[in-house]
């Protein structure tokens, strides 16, 4: 007889043994059952000592000898067994009451079985049963077996509860409900198992079997829970050319089992030199590793591995190379800072992922790989196997039976606007530059970013996108825009003295400035030859607010979302008088990035502010080719306080064309067609005497806008022009 939330569940009279009323959910008894109302469930041990006639006074309206048993009604006892229709009602009533009394007494006497089962469930949940009593071994022995069974479950703690017990004399059986919160899926793995218990030495002891953990386990078998990592999406460039994808690699390291302790330091040094990594760092890693460890030194692309001296490598004790695959750029260093890398998730990554990452996951670090991690990564799967295990924890080959499988979801490919040919050309143009440097190419008509390159001197820093530098004389284009808004034209005459002083600031033209273009000159000539004093002298007409608004019209300080983090620039709306004078020709506190300056010149070409994008199908907001969706995006995109007009753009184009026609960028006149526009720039920085200088060139040719930057260079025309010409010529042939 069992009491649950619905009432007493009473077996028919022929039931051979009672059920203990100890669980809300129990194993179903094989005999026919009848029901008692729920309010009868308070029966306690006092029933075992109470005369039968007293039950009626406790609120249990048992039928008398002369009453017939009726169909169920609230507050009545109903027997549906056919025996209830017989005439021997007194015998039936006595039998019912006796069964009720005996089952209650039996439940109290066997509470120890349930308690022992609960203890076992708690131990299984915490994976520590060493302190429990077992009928077939010590707690320590069973603990060793449990650890073997669960060794490859990844440290996941199952929820284990007792859902029912059956007691018969000195033996009992408990049903355990198991729930595993599997990684990589919202679905729990649930099932039930049975455990036998024996009464001995005044208490109940569980009987250990592997099947207590999972019904099918026996002998040397255990459970293995493993995540299956998804296939990561590829990053594709223009025309869906693969830019980052899974490629074969060789993992090179030392197998310390094969290296005598006395030789490990020398072996680590030799291997580090062979693969060109820091020897001290690798020796330290080897010295801290266990005697049976494999210590990786480096992962090499196929071509780099083949370039190693094979004979030399074979002489290194314990050297081992393992074939594997990794997600890599199409070539070594290809758009590395823009694309980013894919690395194995650290313990910190796992902890901060809120369960999204599992052990062994690979994640994007930096660039597009990190910014679009969720779609590129996909979702892992999970597999639960019943496996054969050895005492040392190793798995028995071939002894695998799959129990649960959730397939991984592959990552999505990311389609970008990067042009592989132009990206490689931009990187080649920077090969001989020792200083941090960059090249950025943007298509003005739709904002597509075609190349974002950083030189080796940047040492992995994304100079192109996150660098913050004074723009130097390239900023005279923004100053010119502010002057055009005051009514000037490219032919307006301006003063270009050799030196100029105002507001405590002294300004001079660069050494070697041609004297014939000093004095009173047209604005177009002041731009073409980059007269500092001519623009500084406009500080009284053009306020800092005017200057800031003009810069914003070309994108400086106007946020953009091209697909990776970028610095759009900054310019104060108010400045002290001396700082304002310096700001007029690109010094002071105005800061820009090479990426922002490519947008700057692209906007001049497009006649409106361009919203650059690295994402294919996400055409730059405001571009002429943008459809309705893109037009909506344009309306939502950050906008300057004073938008650029077509007339203003035309005036700026005329000024920048003069720089190529008769000024510092005459070499760009060799491009076909001869339509290039541009501006050079040199920005002083630091406290050295003479100061160090940034070199800038911004240019546009046909439907291409470009920015070249070298952190430590000569005049922009000297350092930047050859780089710009190489890039634009490569674009002509692409």
XYZ file of C-alpha atoms in Angstrom:
734
model
C 0.000 0.000 0.000
C 1.442 3.354 -1.039
C 0.410 6.891 -0.110
C 0.989 9.624 -2.685
C -0.573 13.008 -3.391
C -3.678 11.346 -4.773
C -4.367 9.131 -1.756
C -3.607 5.641 -0.516
C -2.797 3.251 -3.355
C -3.902 -0.146 -2.076
C -3.079 -3.456 -3.772
C -5.867 -5.992 -4.041
C -6.320 -8.468 -1.255
C -4.214 -11.035 -3.064
C -1.092 -8.772 -2.992
C 1.687 -10.692 -1.322
C 3.688 -7.775 0.143
C 3.087 -4.151 1.084
C 4.730 -1.073 -0.468
C 6.459 1.482 1.733
C 4.738 4.888 1.599
C 8.027 6.740 1.208
C 8.012 8.323 -2.264
C 5.755 10.450 -4.403
C 6.643 8.340 -7.426
C 7.095 4.574 -7.090
C 7.490 1.507 -9.205
C 4.081 0.228 -10.272
C 2.912 -2.914 -8.378
C 1.789 -5.756 -10.600
C -1.506 -6.331 -8.786
C -4.809 -4.518 -9.247
C -5.079 -1.364 -7.120
C -7.778 0.620 -5.375
C -7.770 4.191 -4.057
C -8.283 5.895 -0.707
C -8.924 9.633 -0.422
C -5.860 11.886 -0.036
C -6.965 13.055 3.406
C -6.298 9.506 4.655
C -2.545 9.931 3.998
C -1.766 11.194 7.483
C -1.915 7.646 8.931
C 1.135 7.196 11.136
C 2.689 4.665 13.401
C -0.163 5.070 15.885
C -2.310 2.959 13.555
C -0.132 -0.011 14.326
C -1.216 0.068 17.983
C -4.841 1.198 17.554
C -7.891 -1.098 17.834
C -9.657 -1.461 14.538
C -12.927 -0.051 15.848
C -11.173 3.209 16.660
C -10.456 4.002 13.034
C -13.954 5.237 12.458
C -13.570 7.815 15.220
C -10.499 9.211 13.388
C -12.512 10.227 10.346
C -12.204 7.025 8.331
C -15.831 6.024 7.544
C -15.308 2.302 7.082
C -18.490 0.461 6.015
C -20.230 -1.632 8.638
C -21.104 -5.301 8.226
C -24.574 -4.463 6.934
C -23.464 -1.756 4.494
C -22.659 -2.363 0.849
C -19.452 -0.903 -0.646
C -20.346 1.879 -3.052
C -18.728 3.492 -6.077
C -16.146 6.212 -5.202
C -17.517 9.287 -3.461
C -15.736 12.020 -1.577
C -14.803 10.782 1.911
C -15.465 7.082 1.305
C -13.338 4.014 0.924
C -13.988 2.160 -2.315
C -12.847 -1.312 -3.281
C -13.050 -2.073 -6.986
C -11.814 -5.628 -6.622
C -14.505 -8.208 -7.513
C -14.229 -9.516 -3.950
C -16.001 -6.349 -2.834
C -19.225 -7.681 -4.320
C -19.173 -10.842 -2.226
C -21.398 -11.328 0.793
C -18.600 -11.878 3.334
C -18.385 -8.168 4.038
C -17.158 -8.492 7.636
C -14.204 -10.569 6.515
C -13.466 -8.052 3.787
C -13.560 -5.086 6.164
C -11.247 -6.815 8.624
C -8.904 -7.710 5.762
C -8.809 -4.135 4.515
C -8.118 -2.677 7.936
C -5.505 -5.311 8.635
C -3.765 -4.614 5.352
C -3.840 -0.900 6.133
C -2.346 -1.404 9.570
C 0.324 -3.870 8.518
C 1.515 -1.821 5.551
C 1.858 1.268 7.718
C 3.902 -0.646 10.286
C 6.039 -2.192 7.531
C 6.791 1.238 6.064
C 8.109 2.466 9.402
C 10.220 -0.606 9.922
C 11.793 -0.225 6.428
C 12.461 3.514 6.471
C 16.148 2.577 6.723
C 16.127 1.180 3.173
C 14.895 4.484 1.781
C 17.395 6.398 3.870
C 20.254 4.221 2.613
C 19.073 4.712 -0.977
C 18.946 8.499 -0.470
C 22.491 8.455 0.893
C 23.635 6.536 -2.167
C 21.879 9.004 -4.501
C 23.637 11.921 -2.832
C 26.978 10.123 -3.070
C 26.477 9.380 -6.755
C 25.586 13.030 -7.394
C 28.749 14.260 -5.689
C 30.718 11.306 -7.102
C 31.882 10.384 -3.615
C 30.567 7.173 -2.057
C 33.682 6.377 -0.037
C 31.882 6.841 3.278
C 28.923 4.569 2.525
C 28.349 0.924 3.423
C 28.050 -1.659 0.635
C 27.172 -5.312 0.706
C 29.883 -6.364 -1.741
C 32.879 -4.182 -0.959
C 34.193 -1.320 1.104
C 33.301 2.285 0.393
C 36.841 2.918 -0.819
C 36.694 -0.026 -3.222
C 33.375 1.100 -4.672
C 34.704 4.668 -4.905
C 37.565 3.421 -7.064
C 35.104 1.641 -9.326
C 32.827 4.695 -9.535
C 35.755 6.881 -10.533
C 36.632 4.408 -13.270
C 33.071 4.424 -14.589
C 32.850 8.245 -14.576
C 36.445 9.095 -15.486
C 35.600 10.223 -19.022
C 32.378 12.111 -18.311
C 34.128 15.468 -18.310
C 33.475 16.311 -14.676
C 29.718 16.703 -15.197
C 27.843 16.018 -11.952
C 24.583 14.126 -12.541
C 21.447 14.807 -10.543
C 20.440 11.533 -8.867
C 17.261 11.038 -6.826
C 15.368 8.088 -5.394
C 11.973 7.703 -7.037
C 10.778 4.558 -5.293
C 11.650 1.651 -3.034
C 10.317 -1.905 -2.681
C 11.038 -3.855 0.474
C 10.615 -7.602 1.041
C 11.986 -8.879 4.283
C 15.687 -8.223 4.472
C 16.017 -7.197 0.843
C 14.945 -4.062 -0.985
C 15.233 -2.477 -4.364
C 15.350 1.270 -5.035
C 14.784 3.057 -8.294
C 17.197 5.903 -9.057
C 16.371 8.698 -11.462
C 19.387 10.138 -13.322
C 19.541 13.497 -15.079
C 22.682 14.704 -16.850
C 22.928 18.351 -17.918
C 24.827 17.626 -21.111
C 27.015 20.325 -22.632
C 26.215 21.773 -26.048
C 22.484 20.972 -25.881
C 19.381 22.184 -24.093
C 18.148 18.606 -23.739
C 18.968 16.647 -20.573
C 19.841 12.969 -20.697
C 17.501 11.152 -18.314
C 16.944 7.502 -17.401
C 16.406 5.250 -14.373
C 18.458 2.482 -12.807
C 17.871 -0.015 -10.003
C 19.987 -0.716 -6.944
C 19.560 -3.693 -4.633
C 19.891 -3.259 -0.863
C 20.423 -5.839 1.894
C 19.667 -5.504 5.600
C 22.768 -6.511 7.546
C 24.316 -5.647 10.895
C 21.340 -3.553 11.871
C 21.342 -1.390 8.743
C 20.848 -1.349 5.005
C 23.718 -1.719 2.542
C 23.660 -1.009 -1.203
C 24.945 -3.583 -3.633
C 27.362 -2.041 -6.120
C 27.160 -2.845 -9.819
C 28.197 -0.635 -12.781
C 24.559 -0.842 -13.895
C 23.660 1.325 -10.893
C 25.091 4.209 -12.974
C 23.654 3.230 -16.362
C 21.451 0.178 -17.016
C 23.640 -1.277 -19.750
C 26.980 -1.002 -17.969
C 28.715 -4.152 -16.874
C 32.174 -5.503 -16.260
C 34.894 -3.036 -17.217
C 32.575 -0.551 -18.936
C 32.205 3.125 -18.167
C 30.607 6.258 -19.585
C 32.220 8.771 -21.908
C 30.713 12.191 -22.598
C 32.439 14.124 -25.332
C 31.647 17.272 -27.239
C 31.969 17.301 -31.001
C 33.271 20.637 -32.249
C 31.531 22.041 -35.327
C 33.131 22.847 -38.649
C 33.965 26.544 -38.489
C 32.672 28.779 -41.242
C 35.132 30.163 -43.764
C 35.849 33.837 -44.345
C 35.450 34.581 -48.024
C 36.536 37.628 -49.961
C 35.344 39.275 -53.161
C 34.079 36.689 -55.662
C 33.976 34.215 -52.722
C 37.719 33.682 -52.767
C 38.624 31.845 -49.520
C 40.578 34.116 -47.186
C 40.577 32.010 -43.998
C 39.796 28.298 -43.935
C 40.852 24.964 -42.443
C 44.310 23.950 -43.659
C 46.796 21.151 -42.912
C 49.468 21.955 -40.338
C 52.241 20.205 -38.438
C 52.468 20.514 -34.652
C 56.123 20.289 -33.690
C 57.300 19.531 -30.167
C 59.165 17.219 -27.805
C 57.924 13.867 -26.485
C 59.600 13.901 -23.067
C 59.163 10.150 -22.660
C 61.891 9.821 -25.275
C 64.222 12.491 -23.881
C 66.504 11.689 -20.924
C 66.180 14.294 -18.194
C 69.790 15.396 -18.611
C 69.242 16.148 -22.323
C 65.948 18.059 -22.133
C 67.377 21.555 -21.866
C 69.664 21.015 -24.874
C 66.877 19.369 -26.868
C 64.515 22.285 -26.147
C 67.167 24.810 -27.193
C 67.925 22.950 -30.422
C 64.263 22.633 -31.378
C 63.527 26.280 -30.560
C 66.367 27.413 -32.828
C 65.267 25.062 -35.606
C 61.712 26.450 -35.675
C 62.729 30.045 -34.848
C 61.021 30.587 -31.497
C 62.360 31.992 -28.230
C 64.614 29.322 -26.736
C 64.367 30.539 -23.147
C 60.589 30.451 -23.136
C 60.489 26.953 -24.597
C 63.142 25.600 -22.219
C 61.054 26.845 -19.310
C 57.945 25.099 -20.660
C 59.871 21.851 -21.036
C 61.409 22.081 -17.575
C 57.989 22.525 -15.965
C 56.342 19.632 -17.835
C 55.863 16.114 -16.470
C 58.153 13.299 -17.551
C 55.530 11.807 -19.862
C 54.368 15.087 -21.419
C 54.419 16.199 -25.027
C 55.424 19.875 -25.136
C 54.417 21.693 -28.305
C 56.879 24.231 -29.638
C 55.075 25.595 -32.683
C 52.370 24.865 -35.243
C 53.621 25.237 -38.808
C 51.918 25.500 -42.149
C 52.656 22.738 -44.621
C 55.095 24.849 -46.643
C 56.919 26.099 -43.535
C 57.301 22.569 -42.172
C 58.736 21.313 -45.449
C 61.249 24.158 -45.389
C 62.800 22.887 -42.140
C 66.111 21.059 -42.223
C 64.833 17.495 -41.920
C 68.247 16.044 -41.140
C 68.805 18.535 -38.332
C 65.348 17.915 -36.895
C 65.918 14.144 -36.739
C 68.987 14.651 -34.567
C 66.949 16.328 -31.816
C 66.014 13.731 -29.143
C 62.263 13.281 -28.750
C 61.334 15.640 -31.611
C 57.888 14.781 -32.892
C 55.703 16.338 -35.563
C 51.979 15.606 -35.625
C 49.695 16.326 -38.568
C 46.598 18.348 -37.771
C 44.360 21.063 -39.220
C 43.915 24.716 -38.257
C 41.882 27.655 -39.519
C 44.446 29.966 -41.116
C 44.624 32.846 -43.554
C 45.170 32.015 -47.217
C 48.872 32.785 -46.774
C 51.164 33.592 -43.871
C 50.343 37.046 -42.543
C 47.493 37.618 -44.987
C 45.317 40.432 -43.573
C 46.192 39.016 -40.174
C 44.942 41.885 -38.025
C 41.787 42.308 -40.098
C 40.834 38.646 -40.288
C 42.096 37.705 -36.831
C 43.063 34.223 -35.735
C 41.393 31.093 -34.356
C 42.787 29.756 -31.082
C 41.866 27.132 -28.528
C 39.624 28.551 -25.806
C 41.358 29.123 -22.487
C 39.952 28.270 -19.078
C 39.075 31.948 -18.704
C 37.223 31.902 -22.029
C 35.207 28.883 -20.888
C 34.373 30.517 -17.562
C 33.224 33.742 -19.215
C 31.158 32.047 -21.924
C 28.132 31.271 -19.741
C 28.136 27.702 -21.036
C 28.359 28.616 -24.718
C 31.876 27.147 -24.965
C 32.973 23.649 -24.056
C 36.415 22.247 -23.403
C 38.317 21.859 -26.649
C 36.462 24.685 -28.396
C 38.285 26.981 -30.821
C 37.359 30.640 -30.921
C 38.157 33.762 -32.911
C 40.666 36.184 -31.483
C 40.776 39.653 -33.016
C 39.445 40.996 -36.306
C 36.575 39.441 -38.195
C 37.054 36.069 -36.484
C 36.263 37.560 -33.080
C 33.706 40.137 -34.187
C 31.595 37.490 -35.966
C 32.414 34.604 -33.641
C 28.828 33.485 -32.993
C 27.949 32.859 -36.644
C 31.361 31.537 -37.679
C 31.716 29.082 -34.792
C 28.413 27.265 -35.108
C 27.334 25.059 -32.209
C 29.024 21.928 -30.852
C 27.357 18.552 -30.562
C 27.608 15.970 -27.815
C 27.941 12.185 -27.794
C 27.525 9.817 -24.857
C 29.139 6.401 -25.256
C 29.314 3.235 -23.214
C 33.007 2.351 -23.437
C 35.364 -0.329 -22.247
C 37.918 0.972 -19.757
C 41.194 -0.278 -18.341
C 42.325 0.126 -14.724
C 44.769 2.871 -15.768
C 41.936 4.903 -17.226
C 42.705 4.197 -20.878
C 39.916 3.087 -23.201
C 39.581 -0.382 -24.639
C 39.781 -0.085 -28.447
C 36.641 -1.079 -30.289
C 34.471 -1.403 -27.200
C 32.147 1.547 -27.848
C 28.348 1.680 -27.823
C 26.690 5.008 -28.538
C 23.894 5.969 -26.152
C 23.134 9.610 -27.009
C 24.130 11.789 -29.951
C 23.380 15.429 -30.746
C 25.039 16.510 -33.995
C 26.993 19.774 -34.140
C 25.753 22.704 -36.227
C 28.356 23.943 -38.689
C 29.333 27.601 -38.653
C 28.224 29.965 -41.384
C 30.608 31.371 -43.961
C 31.297 35.093 -43.700
C 31.275 36.913 -47.026
C 33.475 39.991 -47.134
C 34.464 42.666 -49.613
C 38.237 42.129 -49.250
C 39.961 41.708 -52.622
C 42.684 39.082 -52.243
C 44.764 40.524 -55.093
C 44.654 44.088 -53.766
C 45.278 42.934 -50.195
C 48.397 41.081 -51.268
C 49.537 44.090 -53.316
C 49.079 46.389 -50.323
C 51.071 44.049 -48.097
C 53.881 43.801 -50.661
C 54.058 47.601 -50.850
C 54.821 47.693 -47.112
C 57.375 44.861 -47.054
C 60.418 47.139 -46.783
C 58.925 49.522 -44.207
C 60.428 48.994 -40.760
C 58.130 51.425 -38.969
C 54.474 50.723 -38.140
C 52.597 51.338 -41.369
C 49.368 50.647 -43.220
C 47.448 50.839 -46.467
C 43.638 50.986 -46.704
C 41.614 50.791 -49.929
C 37.900 51.658 -50.168
C 35.545 51.708 -53.160
C 33.678 55.041 -52.935
C 30.640 53.969 -54.951
C 29.464 51.385 -52.428
C 31.816 51.727 -49.450
C 33.353 48.275 -49.997
C 36.635 47.896 -48.137
C 39.008 46.192 -50.564
C 42.228 46.023 -48.542
C 43.390 46.687 -44.983
C 47.123 46.037 -44.669
C 49.579 46.602 -41.834
C 53.330 46.439 -42.255
C 55.619 44.130 -40.324
C 56.705 47.096 -38.240
C 53.254 47.206 -36.656
C 54.138 43.897 -34.967
C 50.585 42.613 -34.990
C 48.920 45.857 -33.913
C 46.045 46.972 -36.193
C 47.621 50.305 -37.095
C 45.228 50.754 -40.009
C 42.047 50.563 -37.991
C 42.892 51.481 -34.408
C 45.929 53.742 -34.798
C 45.392 57.326 -33.618
C 47.590 59.925 -35.253
C 47.689 63.612 -36.158
C 46.669 63.882 -39.850
C 49.205 66.574 -40.784
C 48.689 68.366 -44.086
C 46.103 65.870 -45.363
C 43.772 67.706 -42.991
C 44.111 70.867 -45.120
C 41.347 69.324 -47.225
C 38.977 69.725 -44.255
C 40.248 73.272 -43.670
C 39.649 73.989 -47.369
C 36.081 72.724 -47.018
C 35.509 75.155 -44.148
C 36.930 77.953 -46.343
C 34.669 76.968 -49.253
C 31.744 77.283 -46.858
C 32.919 80.839 -46.166
C 32.604 81.632 -49.883
C 36.122 80.828 -51.118
C 36.826 78.912 -54.325
C 39.892 77.035 -55.579
C 41.000 80.261 -57.245
C 40.601 82.500 -54.207
C 43.896 84.243 -53.416
C 45.405 83.556 -49.991
C 48.559 84.742 -48.223
C 51.385 82.212 -47.936
C 54.158 83.865 -45.941
C 57.419 82.071 -45.176
C 56.505 82.072 -41.478
C 53.458 83.038 -39.488
C 52.951 83.682 -35.760
C 49.685 84.079 -33.902
C 48.215 83.271 -30.481
C 51.632 82.292 -29.195
C 52.087 79.736 -31.985
C 54.813 80.069 -34.607
C 54.270 78.334 -37.948
C 56.723 77.784 -40.791
C 56.591 75.961 -44.103
C 58.631 72.797 -44.489
C 62.273 73.044 -45.399
C 62.571 73.211 -49.161
C 59.185 74.826 -49.789
C 59.439 76.516 -53.250
C 59.766 80.272 -52.817
C 57.819 80.976 -56.021
C 54.677 79.736 -54.307
C 55.023 81.978 -51.275
C 53.254 85.312 -51.009
C 49.848 85.806 -52.609
C 48.813 82.558 -54.319
C 45.571 80.848 -55.391
C 44.117 78.410 -52.879
C 44.724 75.582 -55.357
C 48.489 76.337 -55.309
C 48.530 76.596 -51.518
C 47.064 73.063 -51.440
C 49.267 71.699 -54.232
C 52.477 72.755 -52.456
C 51.107 72.419 -48.933
C 51.607 75.920 -47.542
C 51.267 75.646 -43.746
C 51.185 79.387 -43.143
C 48.346 80.010 -45.603
C 46.030 77.745 -43.642
C 47.218 78.816 -40.195
C 46.461 82.392 -41.187
C 42.774 81.497 -41.726
C 42.235 80.834 -37.996
C 40.440 84.151 -37.570
C 37.905 83.411 -40.338
C 37.412 79.710 -39.665
C 36.470 78.930 -36.074
C 37.256 75.650 -34.345
C 33.549 74.850 -34.599
C 33.653 75.477 -38.376
C 36.710 73.256 -38.653
C 35.163 70.461 -36.625
C 31.975 70.544 -38.707
C 33.972 70.365 -41.941
C 35.987 67.423 -40.637
C 32.808 65.642 -39.579
C 31.390 66.111 -43.092
C 34.288 63.931 -44.288
C 33.812 61.374 -41.498
C 36.245 62.481 -38.798
C 34.674 61.536 -35.474
C 31.529 60.094 -37.094
C 31.058 56.501 -35.951
C 31.035 53.678 -38.472
C 30.479 49.938 -38.261
C 32.435 48.299 -41.083
C 32.486 44.852 -39.459
C 35.486 45.230 -37.142
C 36.355 47.854 -34.522
C 37.780 51.043 -36.046
C 38.760 54.495 -34.821
C 36.792 57.096 -36.762
C 38.822 60.025 -35.471
C 38.297 62.868 -33.044
C 38.392 66.655 -33.205
C 37.434 69.075 -30.443
C 34.682 71.577 -31.194
C 36.447 74.093 -28.977
C 40.168 74.710 -28.609
C 42.404 77.310 -26.986
C 43.512 79.881 -29.554
C 47.009 78.453 -29.975
C 45.721 74.882 -30.436
C 43.196 76.158 -32.958
C 45.973 77.683 -35.069
C 47.791 74.306 -35.084
C 44.575 72.440 -35.911
C 44.163 74.467 -39.111
C 46.978 72.493 -40.783
C 46.505 69.103 -39.122
C 48.465 69.395 -35.905
C 47.080 70.067 -32.447
C 44.729 67.561 -30.862
C 42.985 66.283 -33.983
C 43.442 62.499 -34.352
C 42.601 60.136 -37.204
C 43.257 56.553 -38.282
C 44.445 55.382 -41.711
C 41.055 53.665 -42.127
C 39.298 56.933 -41.331
C 41.418 58.820 -43.862
C 40.511 56.321 -46.596
C 36.888 57.103 -45.776
C 37.809 60.817 -45.822
C 39.013 60.768 -49.438
C 36.292 58.309 -50.516
C 33.693 60.817 -49.326
C 35.270 63.548 -51.438
C 35.027 61.249 -54.458
C 31.461 60.111 -53.694
C 30.172 63.608 -52.942
C 28.662 62.411 -49.663
C 29.766 60.726 -46.485
C 30.686 57.098 -47.226
C 29.993 54.319 -44.726
C 32.754 51.769 -45.372
C 31.971 48.085 -44.920
C 33.897 44.836 -44.945
C 30.715 42.773 -45.198
C 29.513 41.767 -48.652
C 25.892 42.632 -49.259
C 26.065 45.361 -46.631
C 26.649 48.222 -49.054
C 27.885 51.422 -47.532
C 25.082 53.549 -46.158
C 24.404 56.427 -48.479
C 25.988 54.802 -51.537
C 24.232 55.190 -54.858
C 24.005 51.429 -55.331
C 22.374 50.844 -51.965
C 18.879 49.383 -52.145
C 15.890 50.114 -49.915
C 17.293 48.197 -46.941
C 20.630 49.931 -47.262
C 18.880 53.277 -47.595
C 17.149 52.573 -44.285
C 20.536 51.763 -42.795
C 21.861 55.030 -44.157
C 19.121 56.935 -42.400
C 20.009 55.191 -39.132
C 23.779 55.619 -39.518
C 25.509 58.382 -37.540
C 25.623 61.556 -39.618
C 27.679 64.744 -39.505
C 26.109 67.953 -38.271
C 26.608 69.545 -41.704
C 26.459 67.044 -44.607
C 28.813 67.345 -47.554
C 27.180 68.719 -50.715
C 27.924 67.889 -54.339
C 29.186 71.428 -54.961
C 31.574 71.259 -52.019
C 32.807 67.876 -53.181
C 33.492 69.301 -56.636
C 35.566 72.129 -55.157
C 37.613 69.719 -53.024
C 38.132 67.446 -56.031
C 39.556 70.410 -57.980
C 41.977 71.233 -55.189
C 43.137 67.618 -54.814
C 43.529 67.261 -58.567
C 45.942 70.214 -58.491
C 48.192 68.255 -56.085
C 48.651 65.634 -58.835
C 48.733 68.066 -61.737
C 51.377 70.441 -60.355
C 52.183 69.551 -56.781
C 53.656 66.850 -54.558
C 51.862 63.896 -56.170
C 52.855 64.426 -59.786
C 53.990 60.780 -59.969
C 50.344 59.726 -59.817
C 49.851 61.389 -63.192
C 51.353 58.242 -64.717
C 48.187 56.305 -63.904
C 45.733 55.618 -66.689
C 43.437 57.401 -67.082
C 45.164 60.476 -65.702
C 42.408 61.333 -63.235
C 44.058 60.782 -59.863
C 43.514 63.178 -56.956
C 45.283 63.287 -53.638
C 47.060 65.058 -50.822
C 50.301 64.468 -48.954
C 50.813 65.079 -45.266
C 53.539 65.216 -42.667
C 52.694 65.455 -38.964
C 55.277 66.244 -36.322
C 55.131 64.407 -33.007
C 57.179 63.773 -29.903
C 59.652 65.962 -28.016
C 62.783 65.299 -30.028
C 64.653 68.063 -31.871
C 64.024 67.903 -34.722
C 60.715 66.199 -34.073
C 59.858 62.838 -35.551
C 57.241 62.804 -38.283
C 54.316 60.719 -39.516
C 54.064 60.367 -43.285
C 50.671 60.428 -45.001
C 49.317 60.164 -48.535
C 45.623 60.043 -49.388
C 44.533 59.572 -52.984
C 41.697 58.624 -55.250
C 41.747 57.138 -58.722
C 38.589 56.237 -60.564
C 36.409 54.184 -58.163
C 39.152 53.693 -55.598
C 40.134 55.652 -52.511
C 43.386 54.948 -50.676
C 45.275 55.983 -47.569
C 48.963 55.266 -46.933
C 50.515 55.842 -43.522
C 54.019 55.384 -42.098
C 54.461 56.171 -38.423
C 58.110 57.226 -38.669
C 58.843 58.596 -42.113
C 60.090 61.531 -44.113
C 57.863 63.951 -45.934
C 54.675 62.298 -47.119
C 55.665 62.916 -50.731
C 58.984 61.141 -50.189
C 57.955 58.202 -48.012
C 54.318 57.632 -48.964
C 54.148 58.391 -52.689
C 56.087 55.300 -53.901
C 53.880 53.068 -51.749
C 50.714 54.723 -53.032
C 51.847 54.432 -56.646
C 52.600 50.709 -56.263
C 49.154 50.073 -54.806
C 47.236 52.075 -57.406
C 49.164 50.470 -60.243
C 48.333 47.042 -58.832
C 44.678 48.072 -58.757
C 44.852 48.981 -62.439
C 45.955 45.465 -63.273
C 43.479 43.700 -60.976
